[in-house]
Coordinates of C-alpha atoms in Angstrom, one line a residue:
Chain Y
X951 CA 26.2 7.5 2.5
X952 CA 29.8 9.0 1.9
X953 CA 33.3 7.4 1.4
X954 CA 35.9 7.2 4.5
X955 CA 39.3 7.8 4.3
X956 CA 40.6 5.6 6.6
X957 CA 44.3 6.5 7.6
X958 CA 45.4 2.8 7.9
X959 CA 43.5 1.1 4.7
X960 CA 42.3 4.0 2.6
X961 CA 39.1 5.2 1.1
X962 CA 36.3 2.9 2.2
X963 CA 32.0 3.0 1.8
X964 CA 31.1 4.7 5.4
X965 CA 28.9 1.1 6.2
X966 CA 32.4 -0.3 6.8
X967 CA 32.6 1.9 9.6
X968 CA 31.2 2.6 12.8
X969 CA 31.0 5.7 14.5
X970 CA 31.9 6.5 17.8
X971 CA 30.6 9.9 18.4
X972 CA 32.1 13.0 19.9
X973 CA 36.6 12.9 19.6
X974 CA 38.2 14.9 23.0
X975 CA 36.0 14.2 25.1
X976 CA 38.4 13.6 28.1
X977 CA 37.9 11.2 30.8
X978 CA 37.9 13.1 34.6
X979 CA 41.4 12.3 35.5
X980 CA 40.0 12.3 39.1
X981 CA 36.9 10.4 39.0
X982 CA 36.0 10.9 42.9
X983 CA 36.6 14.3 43.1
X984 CA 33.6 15.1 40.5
X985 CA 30.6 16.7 41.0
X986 CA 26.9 15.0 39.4
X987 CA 26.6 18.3 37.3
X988 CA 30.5 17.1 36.3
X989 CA 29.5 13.9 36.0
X990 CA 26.5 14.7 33.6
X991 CA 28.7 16.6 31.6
X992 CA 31.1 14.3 31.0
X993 CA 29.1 11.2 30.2
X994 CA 26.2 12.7 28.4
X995 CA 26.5 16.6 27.7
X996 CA 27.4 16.8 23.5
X997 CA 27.8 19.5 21.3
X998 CA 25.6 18.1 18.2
X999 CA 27.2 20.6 16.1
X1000 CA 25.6 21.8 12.8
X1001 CA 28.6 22.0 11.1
X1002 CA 32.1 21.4 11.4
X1003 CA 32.5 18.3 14.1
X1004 CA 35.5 16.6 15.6
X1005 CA 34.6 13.0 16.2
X1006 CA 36.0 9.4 16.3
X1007 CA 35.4 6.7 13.9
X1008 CA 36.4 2.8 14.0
X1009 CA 36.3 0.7 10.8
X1010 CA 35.0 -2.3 12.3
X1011 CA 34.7 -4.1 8.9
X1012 CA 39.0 -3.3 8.1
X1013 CA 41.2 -2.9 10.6
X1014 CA 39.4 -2.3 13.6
X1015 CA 41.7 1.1 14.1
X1016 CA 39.9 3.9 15.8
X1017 CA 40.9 6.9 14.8
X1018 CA 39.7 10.9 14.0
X1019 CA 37.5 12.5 11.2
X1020 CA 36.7 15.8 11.2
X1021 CA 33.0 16.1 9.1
X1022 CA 30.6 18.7 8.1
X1023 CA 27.4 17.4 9.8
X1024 CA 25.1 19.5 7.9
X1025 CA 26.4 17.9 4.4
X1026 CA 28.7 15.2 5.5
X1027 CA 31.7 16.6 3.5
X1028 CA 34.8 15.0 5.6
X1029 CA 37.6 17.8 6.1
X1030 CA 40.0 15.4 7.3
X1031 CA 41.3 12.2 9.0
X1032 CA 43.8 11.9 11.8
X1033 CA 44.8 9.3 14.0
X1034 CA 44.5 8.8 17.5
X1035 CA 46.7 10.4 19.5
X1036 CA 47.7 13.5 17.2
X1037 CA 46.8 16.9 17.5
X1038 CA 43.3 17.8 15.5
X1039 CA 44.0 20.3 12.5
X1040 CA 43.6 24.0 13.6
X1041 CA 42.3 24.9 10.4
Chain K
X911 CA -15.1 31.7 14.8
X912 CA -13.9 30.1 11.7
X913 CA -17.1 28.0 10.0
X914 CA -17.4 24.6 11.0
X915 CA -16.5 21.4 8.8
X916 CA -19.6 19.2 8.1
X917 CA -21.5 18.1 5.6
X918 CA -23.4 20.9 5.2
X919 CA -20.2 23.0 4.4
X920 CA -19.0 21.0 2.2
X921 CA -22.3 20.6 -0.1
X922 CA -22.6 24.4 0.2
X923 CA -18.9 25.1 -1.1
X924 CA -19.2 22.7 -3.5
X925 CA -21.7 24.8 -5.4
X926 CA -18.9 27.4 -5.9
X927 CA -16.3 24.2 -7.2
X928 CA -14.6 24.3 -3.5
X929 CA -12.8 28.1 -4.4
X930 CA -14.3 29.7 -1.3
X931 CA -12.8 28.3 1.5
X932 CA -12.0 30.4 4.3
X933 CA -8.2 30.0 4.9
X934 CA -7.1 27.9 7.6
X935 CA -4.8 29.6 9.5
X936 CA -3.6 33.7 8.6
X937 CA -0.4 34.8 7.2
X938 CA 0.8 37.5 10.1
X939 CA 3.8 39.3 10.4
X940 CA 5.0 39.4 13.8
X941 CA 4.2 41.6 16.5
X942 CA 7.0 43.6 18.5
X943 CA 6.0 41.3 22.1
X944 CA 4.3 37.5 22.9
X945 CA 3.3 36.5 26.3
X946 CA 5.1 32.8 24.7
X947 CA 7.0 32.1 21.4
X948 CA 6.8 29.0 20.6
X949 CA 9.6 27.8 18.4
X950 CA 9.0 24.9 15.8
X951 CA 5.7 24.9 14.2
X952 CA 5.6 20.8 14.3
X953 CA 2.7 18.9 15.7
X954 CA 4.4 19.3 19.0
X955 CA 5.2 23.0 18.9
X956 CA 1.5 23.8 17.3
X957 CA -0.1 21.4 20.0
X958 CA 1.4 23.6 23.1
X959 CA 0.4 26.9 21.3
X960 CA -3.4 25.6 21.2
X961 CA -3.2 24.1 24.4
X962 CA -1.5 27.4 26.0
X963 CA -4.6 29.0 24.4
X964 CA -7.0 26.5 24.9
X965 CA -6.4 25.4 28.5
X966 CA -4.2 28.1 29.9
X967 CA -6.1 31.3 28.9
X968 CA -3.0 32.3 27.1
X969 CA -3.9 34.6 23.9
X970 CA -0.8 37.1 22.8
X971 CA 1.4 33.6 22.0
X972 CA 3.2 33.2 18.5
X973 CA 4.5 29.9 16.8
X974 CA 7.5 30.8 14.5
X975 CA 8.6 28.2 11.7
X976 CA 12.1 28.3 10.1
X977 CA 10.3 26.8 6.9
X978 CA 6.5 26.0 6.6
X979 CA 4.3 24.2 9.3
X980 CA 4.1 20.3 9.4
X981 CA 7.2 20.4 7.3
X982 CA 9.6 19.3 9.5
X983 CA 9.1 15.9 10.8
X984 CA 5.4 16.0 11.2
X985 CA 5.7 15.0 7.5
X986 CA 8.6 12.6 7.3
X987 CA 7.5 10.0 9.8
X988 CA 5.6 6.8 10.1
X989 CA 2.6 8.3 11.4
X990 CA 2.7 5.0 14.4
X991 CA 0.7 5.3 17.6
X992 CA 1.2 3.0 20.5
X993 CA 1.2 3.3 24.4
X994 CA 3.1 0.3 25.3
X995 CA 5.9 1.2 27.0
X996 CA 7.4 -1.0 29.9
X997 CA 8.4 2.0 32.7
X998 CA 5.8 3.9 34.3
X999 CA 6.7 7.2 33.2
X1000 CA 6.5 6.6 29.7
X1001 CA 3.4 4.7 29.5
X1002 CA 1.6 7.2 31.5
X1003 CA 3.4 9.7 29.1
X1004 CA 2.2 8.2 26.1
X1005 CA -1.0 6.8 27.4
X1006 CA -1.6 9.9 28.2
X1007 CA -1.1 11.3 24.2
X1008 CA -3.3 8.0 22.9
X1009 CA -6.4 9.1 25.0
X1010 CA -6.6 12.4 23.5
X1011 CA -6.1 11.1 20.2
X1012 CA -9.0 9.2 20.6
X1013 CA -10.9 12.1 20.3
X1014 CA -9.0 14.6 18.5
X1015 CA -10.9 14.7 15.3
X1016 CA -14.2 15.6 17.5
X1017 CA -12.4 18.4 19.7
X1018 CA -10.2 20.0 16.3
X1019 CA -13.4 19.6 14.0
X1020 CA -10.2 18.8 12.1
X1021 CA -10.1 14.7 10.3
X1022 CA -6.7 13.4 11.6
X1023 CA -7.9 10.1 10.3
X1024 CA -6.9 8.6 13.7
X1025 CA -7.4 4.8 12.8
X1026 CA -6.9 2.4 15.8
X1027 CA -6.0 -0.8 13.1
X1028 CA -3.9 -2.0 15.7
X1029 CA 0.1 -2.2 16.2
X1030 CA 1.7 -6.0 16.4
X1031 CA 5.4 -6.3 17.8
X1032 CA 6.8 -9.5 16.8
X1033 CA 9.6 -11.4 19.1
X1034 CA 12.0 -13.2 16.7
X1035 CA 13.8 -15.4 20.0
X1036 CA 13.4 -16.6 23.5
X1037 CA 14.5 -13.1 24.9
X1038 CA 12.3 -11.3 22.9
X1039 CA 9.4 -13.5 23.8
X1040 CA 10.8 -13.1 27.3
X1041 CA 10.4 -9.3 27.3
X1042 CA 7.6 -8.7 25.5
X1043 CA 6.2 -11.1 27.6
X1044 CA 6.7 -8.9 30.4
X1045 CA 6.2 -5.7 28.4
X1046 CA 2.6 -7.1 28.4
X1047 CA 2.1 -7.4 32.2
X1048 CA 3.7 -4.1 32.5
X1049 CA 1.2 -2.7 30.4
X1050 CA -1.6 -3.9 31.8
X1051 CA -0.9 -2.8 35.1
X1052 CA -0.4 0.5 34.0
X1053 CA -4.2 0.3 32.2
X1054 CA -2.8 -0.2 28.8
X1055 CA -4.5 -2.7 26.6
X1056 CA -2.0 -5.3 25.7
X1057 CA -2.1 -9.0 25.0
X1058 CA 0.6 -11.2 23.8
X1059 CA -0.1 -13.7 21.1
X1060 CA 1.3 -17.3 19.9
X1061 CA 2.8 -17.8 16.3
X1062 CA -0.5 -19.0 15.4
X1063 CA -2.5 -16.3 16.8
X1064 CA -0.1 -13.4 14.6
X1065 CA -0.2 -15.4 11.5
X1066 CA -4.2 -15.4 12.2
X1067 CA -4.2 -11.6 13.1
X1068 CA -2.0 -10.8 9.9
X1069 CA -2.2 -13.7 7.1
X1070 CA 0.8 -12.2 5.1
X1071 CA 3.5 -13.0 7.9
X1072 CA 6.2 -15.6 7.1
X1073 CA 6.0 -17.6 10.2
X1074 CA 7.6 -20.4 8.7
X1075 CA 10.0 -22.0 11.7
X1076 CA 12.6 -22.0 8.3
X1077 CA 13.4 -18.3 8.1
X1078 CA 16.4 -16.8 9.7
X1079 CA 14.6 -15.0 12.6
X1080 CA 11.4 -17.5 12.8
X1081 CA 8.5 -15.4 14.4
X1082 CA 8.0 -16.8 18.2
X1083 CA 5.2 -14.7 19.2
X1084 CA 4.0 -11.2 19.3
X1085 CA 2.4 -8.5 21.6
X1086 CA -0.9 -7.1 20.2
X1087 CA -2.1 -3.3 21.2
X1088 CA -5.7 -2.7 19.7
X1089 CA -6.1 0.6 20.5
X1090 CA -3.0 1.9 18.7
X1091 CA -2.8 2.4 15.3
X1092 CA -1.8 5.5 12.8
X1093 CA -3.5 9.0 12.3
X1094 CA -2.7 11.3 9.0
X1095 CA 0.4 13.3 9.6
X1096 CA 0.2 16.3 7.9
X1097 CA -3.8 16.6 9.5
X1098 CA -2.4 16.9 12.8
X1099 CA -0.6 20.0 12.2
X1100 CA -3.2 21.5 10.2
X1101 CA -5.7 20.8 12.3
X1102 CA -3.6 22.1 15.5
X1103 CA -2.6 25.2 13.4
X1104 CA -6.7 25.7 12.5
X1105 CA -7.5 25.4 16.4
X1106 CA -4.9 27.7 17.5
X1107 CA -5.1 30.7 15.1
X1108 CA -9.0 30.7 15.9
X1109 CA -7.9 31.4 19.2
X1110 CA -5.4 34.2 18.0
X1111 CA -2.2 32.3 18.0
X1112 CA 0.2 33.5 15.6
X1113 CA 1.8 31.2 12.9
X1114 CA 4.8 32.9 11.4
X1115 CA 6.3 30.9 8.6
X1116 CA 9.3 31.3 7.0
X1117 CA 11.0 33.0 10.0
X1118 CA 14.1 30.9 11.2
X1119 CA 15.7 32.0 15.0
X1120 CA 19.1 33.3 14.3
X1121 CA 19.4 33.5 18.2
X1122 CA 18.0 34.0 21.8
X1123 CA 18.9 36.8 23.7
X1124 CA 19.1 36.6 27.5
X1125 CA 19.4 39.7 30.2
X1126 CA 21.4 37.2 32.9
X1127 CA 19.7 34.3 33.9
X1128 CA 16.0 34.9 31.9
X1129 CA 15.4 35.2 28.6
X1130 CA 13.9 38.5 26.8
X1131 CA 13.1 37.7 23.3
X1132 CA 14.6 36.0 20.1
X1133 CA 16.2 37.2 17.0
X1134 CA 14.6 36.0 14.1
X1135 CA 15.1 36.7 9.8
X1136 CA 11.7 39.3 10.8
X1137 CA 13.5 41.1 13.4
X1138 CA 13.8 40.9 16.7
X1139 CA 10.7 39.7 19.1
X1140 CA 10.3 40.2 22.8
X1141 CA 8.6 37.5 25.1
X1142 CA 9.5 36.4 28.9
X1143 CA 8.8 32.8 27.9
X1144 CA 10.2 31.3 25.1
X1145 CA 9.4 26.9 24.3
X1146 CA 11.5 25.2 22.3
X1147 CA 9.9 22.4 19.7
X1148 CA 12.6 22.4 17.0
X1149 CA 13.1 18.3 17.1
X1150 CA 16.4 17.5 15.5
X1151 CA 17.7 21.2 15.8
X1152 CA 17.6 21.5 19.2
X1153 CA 20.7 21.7 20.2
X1154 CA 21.5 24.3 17.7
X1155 CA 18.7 26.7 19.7
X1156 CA 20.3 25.6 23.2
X1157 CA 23.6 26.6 21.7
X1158 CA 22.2 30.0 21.0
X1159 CA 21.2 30.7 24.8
X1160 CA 24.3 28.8 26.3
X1161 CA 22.9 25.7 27.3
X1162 CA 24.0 22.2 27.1
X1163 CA 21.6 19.4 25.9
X1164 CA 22.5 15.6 25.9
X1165 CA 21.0 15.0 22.2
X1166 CA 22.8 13.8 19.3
X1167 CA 20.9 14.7 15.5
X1168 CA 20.7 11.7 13.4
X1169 CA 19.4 10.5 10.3
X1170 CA 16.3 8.1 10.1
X1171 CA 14.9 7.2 7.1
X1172 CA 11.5 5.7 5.6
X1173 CA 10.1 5.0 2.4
X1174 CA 7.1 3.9 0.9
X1175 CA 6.3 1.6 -1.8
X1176 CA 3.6 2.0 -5.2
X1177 CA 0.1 2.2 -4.3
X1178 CA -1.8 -1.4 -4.1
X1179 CA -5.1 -2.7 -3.0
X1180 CA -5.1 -3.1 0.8
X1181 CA -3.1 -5.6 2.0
X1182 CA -2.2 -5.1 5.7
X1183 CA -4.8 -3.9 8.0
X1184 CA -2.4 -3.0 10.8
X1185 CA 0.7 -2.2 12.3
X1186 CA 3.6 -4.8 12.6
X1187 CA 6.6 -3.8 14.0
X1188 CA 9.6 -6.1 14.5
X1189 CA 12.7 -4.8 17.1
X1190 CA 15.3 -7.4 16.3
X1191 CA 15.3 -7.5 12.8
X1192 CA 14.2 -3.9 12.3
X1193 CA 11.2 -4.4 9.9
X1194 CA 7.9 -1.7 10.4
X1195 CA 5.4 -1.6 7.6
X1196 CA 1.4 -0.6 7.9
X1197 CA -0.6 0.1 4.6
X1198 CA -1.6 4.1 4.4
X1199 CA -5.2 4.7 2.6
X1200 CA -3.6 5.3 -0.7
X1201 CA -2.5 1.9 -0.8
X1202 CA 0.8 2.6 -0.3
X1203 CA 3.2 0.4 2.1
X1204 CA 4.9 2.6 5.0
X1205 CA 8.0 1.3 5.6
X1206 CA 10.3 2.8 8.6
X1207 CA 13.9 2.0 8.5
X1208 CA 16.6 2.5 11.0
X1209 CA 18.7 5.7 12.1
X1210 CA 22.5 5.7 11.3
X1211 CA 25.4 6.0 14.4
X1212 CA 26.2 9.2 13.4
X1213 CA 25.3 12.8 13.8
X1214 CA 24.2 14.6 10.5
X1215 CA 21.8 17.2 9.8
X1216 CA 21.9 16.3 5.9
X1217 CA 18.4 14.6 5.8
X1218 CA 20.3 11.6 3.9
X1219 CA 20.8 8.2 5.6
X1220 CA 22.7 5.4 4.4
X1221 CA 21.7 3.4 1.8
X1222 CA 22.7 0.0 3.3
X1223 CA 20.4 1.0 6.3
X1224 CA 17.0 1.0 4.0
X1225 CA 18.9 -2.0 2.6
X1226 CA 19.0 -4.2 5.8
X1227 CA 14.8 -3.1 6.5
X1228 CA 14.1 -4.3 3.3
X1229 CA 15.6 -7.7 3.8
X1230 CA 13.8 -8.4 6.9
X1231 CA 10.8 -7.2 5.4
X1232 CA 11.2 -9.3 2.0
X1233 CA 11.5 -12.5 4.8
X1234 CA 8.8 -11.6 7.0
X1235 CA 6.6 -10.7 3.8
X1236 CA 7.7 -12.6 0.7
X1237 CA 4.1 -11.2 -0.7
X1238 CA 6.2 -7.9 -1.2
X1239 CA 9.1 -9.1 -3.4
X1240 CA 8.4 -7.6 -6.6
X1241 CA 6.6 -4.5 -4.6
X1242 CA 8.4 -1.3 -5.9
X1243 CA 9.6 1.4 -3.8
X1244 CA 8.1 4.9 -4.7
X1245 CA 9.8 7.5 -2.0
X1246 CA 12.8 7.5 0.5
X1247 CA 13.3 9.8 2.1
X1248 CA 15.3 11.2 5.7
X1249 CA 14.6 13.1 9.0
X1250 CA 16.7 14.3 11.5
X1251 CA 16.1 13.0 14.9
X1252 CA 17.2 14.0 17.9
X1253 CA 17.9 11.3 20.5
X1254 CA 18.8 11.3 24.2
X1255 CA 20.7 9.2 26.1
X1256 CA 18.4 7.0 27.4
X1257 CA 16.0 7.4 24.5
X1258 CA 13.4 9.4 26.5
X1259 CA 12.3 12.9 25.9
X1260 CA 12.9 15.6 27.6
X1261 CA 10.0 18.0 28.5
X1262 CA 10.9 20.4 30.6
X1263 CA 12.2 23.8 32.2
X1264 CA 15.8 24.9 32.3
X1265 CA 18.5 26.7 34.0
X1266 CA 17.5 30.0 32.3
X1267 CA 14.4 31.5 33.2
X1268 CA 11.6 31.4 30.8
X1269 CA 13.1 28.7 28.7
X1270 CA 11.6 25.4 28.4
X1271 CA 12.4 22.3 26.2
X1272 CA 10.8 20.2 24.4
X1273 CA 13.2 17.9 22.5
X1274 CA 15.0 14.1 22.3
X1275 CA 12.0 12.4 21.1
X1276 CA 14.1 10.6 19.3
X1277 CA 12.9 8.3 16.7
X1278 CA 9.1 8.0 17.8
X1279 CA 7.6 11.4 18.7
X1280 CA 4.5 11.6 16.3
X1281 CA 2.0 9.1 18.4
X1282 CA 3.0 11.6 21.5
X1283 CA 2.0 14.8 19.6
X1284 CA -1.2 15.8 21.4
X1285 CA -0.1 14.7 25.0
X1286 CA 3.5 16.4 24.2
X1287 CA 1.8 19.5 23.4
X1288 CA -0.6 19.3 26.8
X1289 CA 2.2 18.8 29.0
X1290 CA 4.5 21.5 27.6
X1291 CA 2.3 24.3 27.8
X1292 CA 1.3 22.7 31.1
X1293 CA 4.8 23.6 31.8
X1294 CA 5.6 26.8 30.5
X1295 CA 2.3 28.2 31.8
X1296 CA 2.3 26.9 35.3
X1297 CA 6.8 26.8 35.3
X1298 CA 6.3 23.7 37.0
X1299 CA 6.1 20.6 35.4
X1300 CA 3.0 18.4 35.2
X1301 CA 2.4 15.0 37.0
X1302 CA 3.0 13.4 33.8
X1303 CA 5.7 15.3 32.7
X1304 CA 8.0 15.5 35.6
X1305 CA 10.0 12.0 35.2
X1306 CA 11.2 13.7 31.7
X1307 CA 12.6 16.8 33.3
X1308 CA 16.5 18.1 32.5
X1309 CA 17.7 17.4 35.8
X1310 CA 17.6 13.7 35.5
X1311 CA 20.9 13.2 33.5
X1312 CA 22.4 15.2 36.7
X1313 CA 20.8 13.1 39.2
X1314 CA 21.0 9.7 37.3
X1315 CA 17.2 9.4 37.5
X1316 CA 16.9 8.2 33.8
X1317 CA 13.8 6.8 31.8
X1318 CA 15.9 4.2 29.8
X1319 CA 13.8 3.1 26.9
X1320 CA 16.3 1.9 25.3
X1321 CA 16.3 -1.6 25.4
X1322 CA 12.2 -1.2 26.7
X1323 CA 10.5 0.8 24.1
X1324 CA 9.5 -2.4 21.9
X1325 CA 11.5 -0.7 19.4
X1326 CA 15.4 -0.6 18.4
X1327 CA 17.2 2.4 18.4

């Protein structure tokens, strides 16, 4: 239960959004080439931090945008929002 | 040998107004070595230390517990137990937990108030009747009692039930498993805690792992807010924390932590003699013996350790539940409260050994690991004692999200995830 601020419509109640789980996660630019234990950790290895987390968010009751939150998992206090495609804050 | 609960003890300590008691379970600090630590003192993680002791002649073992035991979510859950799960694997898994429950008062001289009232799942449309359906036959050849039932035969099973062909999400049928039910939570781990310090397993409360520490590919003890302990084998039970243990030894786990909530109502006369659970419009209620309704609600889509969900989750339960039950509509909620569940890919534990030497798992039960506490506990020290999996276990080892071999529950597990 926590307010999103979503770069393209502003702050909005979380239930307007749905989350999409772990942000970088990049997809094997050489699919054949990969091992299973690459495989694995590309489609089902996650982090699950306790703490700070990098992860993607779409509002699927706005816009429909995906885009980038970072988020304290162990109180849900959001550090910031970016959009897809830009760097992630360093700090 | 600790005395035995019976009558007799009770009458006798009732003469000095119930003061004398012999404790439970000791207090210990920990010692400088274990055989096994086992880390989590849940229902699960308490289960394998009295099994390791019970079954597997395994004395020196300790259980450490970041906060108190049964505290975790031993004490936040439903308290459902049911066996019917479609693939093999699981119901032998959790088939496997229901037998022992059956007698797990007798063997912990311990009341877990294991009552089998029954659990109903409800199909709400032509798929649902469709799978349940064959969730049924399924069971059945696996051994499990299961029988499916018409509209007329859940309204006659449980009176309260809208099955009106008016509502939203008209009840079609139901599947019917007599021998499951609900057992007292916080018993469980009392009673496995009782069992396993007569034995001489060590509970150590209040003693969170700040980190494991490894000599190459085994593991030689864990750092913990009483200092460091040494052990060879080290099981993890830590539920919704797991990953943040497998972090500490460098391992990579495919679980995300999230919030599921429940919440229970003021205490009335009884009302609901059983367990009805209903996967498409997410509505689970059973009547505890206070008189209480026990209402589980959904988890949310994203990972947090807060122990808060969001409100409009409980909100959505309760308006299936108010159509279902329209008896409940001026019922006032009491408690709400949130766990942490951690939940694998394909919505199947894992139970099992790792990469690292002398470090086994037992996480990713996900949303419904209560009814598998006694069986979870048999199999994992199973596991760590033997380092082989058991029969039963095997299907839920690590390996399988390398190999592609999964247990996918998802869609299977007569419940929604």
């Amino acid at each position: 239960m926590f307010v999103i601020n979503c770069p393209y419509c502003g702050e909005r109640e979380q239930s307007e959004f749905k989350a999409g789980g772990e942000a970088h996660i990049i997809r094997p630019k050489q699919p054949t080439e990969l091992s299973d234990d690459q495989w694995a950790e590309y489609l089902f290895m996650r982090k699950n931090i306790k703490g700070v987390q990098f992860e993607r968010w779409i509002h699927t009751h706005g816009c429909r945008k995906w885009f980038n939150v970072v988020r304290d998992t162990s109180n849900d206090v959001i550090k910031a929002v970016y959009k897809m495609g830009e760097k992630p804050p360093t700090k | 040998m600790k005395n035995k609960y019976s009558l007799f003890s009770l009458v006798k300590n009732a003469f000095s107004y119930h003061e004398n008691w012999e404790k439970a379970w000791k207090d210990p600090e920990p010692k400088k070595e274990y055989d096994a630590i086992i880390i989590g003192g849940g229902g699960h993680g308490l289960a394998t230390a009295y099994y390791l002791a019970k079954k597997h002649d395994m004395k020196n073992i300790a259980v450490v517990e970041k906060g108190w035991i049964g505290g975790g979510n031993t004490g936040r859950n439903t308290t459902i137990i049911r066996s019917n799960y479609l693939w093999d694997a699981s119901a032998g898994l959790y088939d496997h937990a229901l037998k022992i429950w059956e007698g797990l008062s007798q063997e912990l001289n311990y009341n877990v108030m294991f009552s089998q009232r029954g659990v109903m799942n409800l199909a709400h449309n032509l798929q649902d009747v469709r799978d349940l359906k064959r969730r049924t036959h399924a069971n059945r050849l696996n051994g499990i009692d299961a029988v499916y039932l018409n509209t007329e035969q859940v309204k006659k099973f449980c009176p309260i039930i809208n099955t009106s062909p008016d509502i939203r999400y008209p009840v079609l049928g139901g599947t019917l498993q007599r021998r499951a039910g609900t057992a007292r939570h916080d018993a469980v781990a009392w009673g496995y805690a009782r069992g396993a310090d007569e034995m001489g397993v060590d509970i150590i409360q209040n003693c969170e792992v700040k980190g494991i520490k490894r000599n190459g590919e085994s593991v030689e003890g864990i750092e913990t807010t009483k200092g460091f302990i040494k052990t060879k084998k080290i099981g993890v039970v830590a539920a919704g924390h797991s990953s943040v243990i497998a972090n500490m030894a460098g391992l990579r786990l495919p679980l995300e932590s999230k919030p599921l909530q429940a919440l229970v109502s003021e205490p009335v006369k009884p009302i609901i003699d059983t367990v009805v659970m209903s996967n498409a419009v997410h509505a689970y209620v059973s009547q505890s013996d206070k008189g209480e309704l026990v209402i589980g609600a959904g988890t949310d889509d994203y990972v947090s350790y807060s122990q808060k969900g969001s409100h409009d989750i409980v909100e959505g339960t309760l308006n299936a539940i108010l159509e279902l039950y329209p008896i409940f509509s001026r019922m006032r909620m009491l408690r709400q409260w949130g766990g942490i569940v951690d939940i694998c890919p394909d919505a199947s534990p894992i139970v099992s050994k790792t990469s690292i030497k002398g470090l086994y798992f037992n996480c990713g039960w996900g949303t419904g690991g209560f009814k598998a506490t006694p069986g979870s506990g048999d199999l994992f020290a199973h596991t760590i004692a033997n380092d082989e999996p058991h029969k039963l276990n095997a299907a839920f080892n690590i390996n399988r999200f390398v190999s592609g071999d999964l247990v996918d529950e998802h869609g299977a597990a007569a419940v929604a995830h």
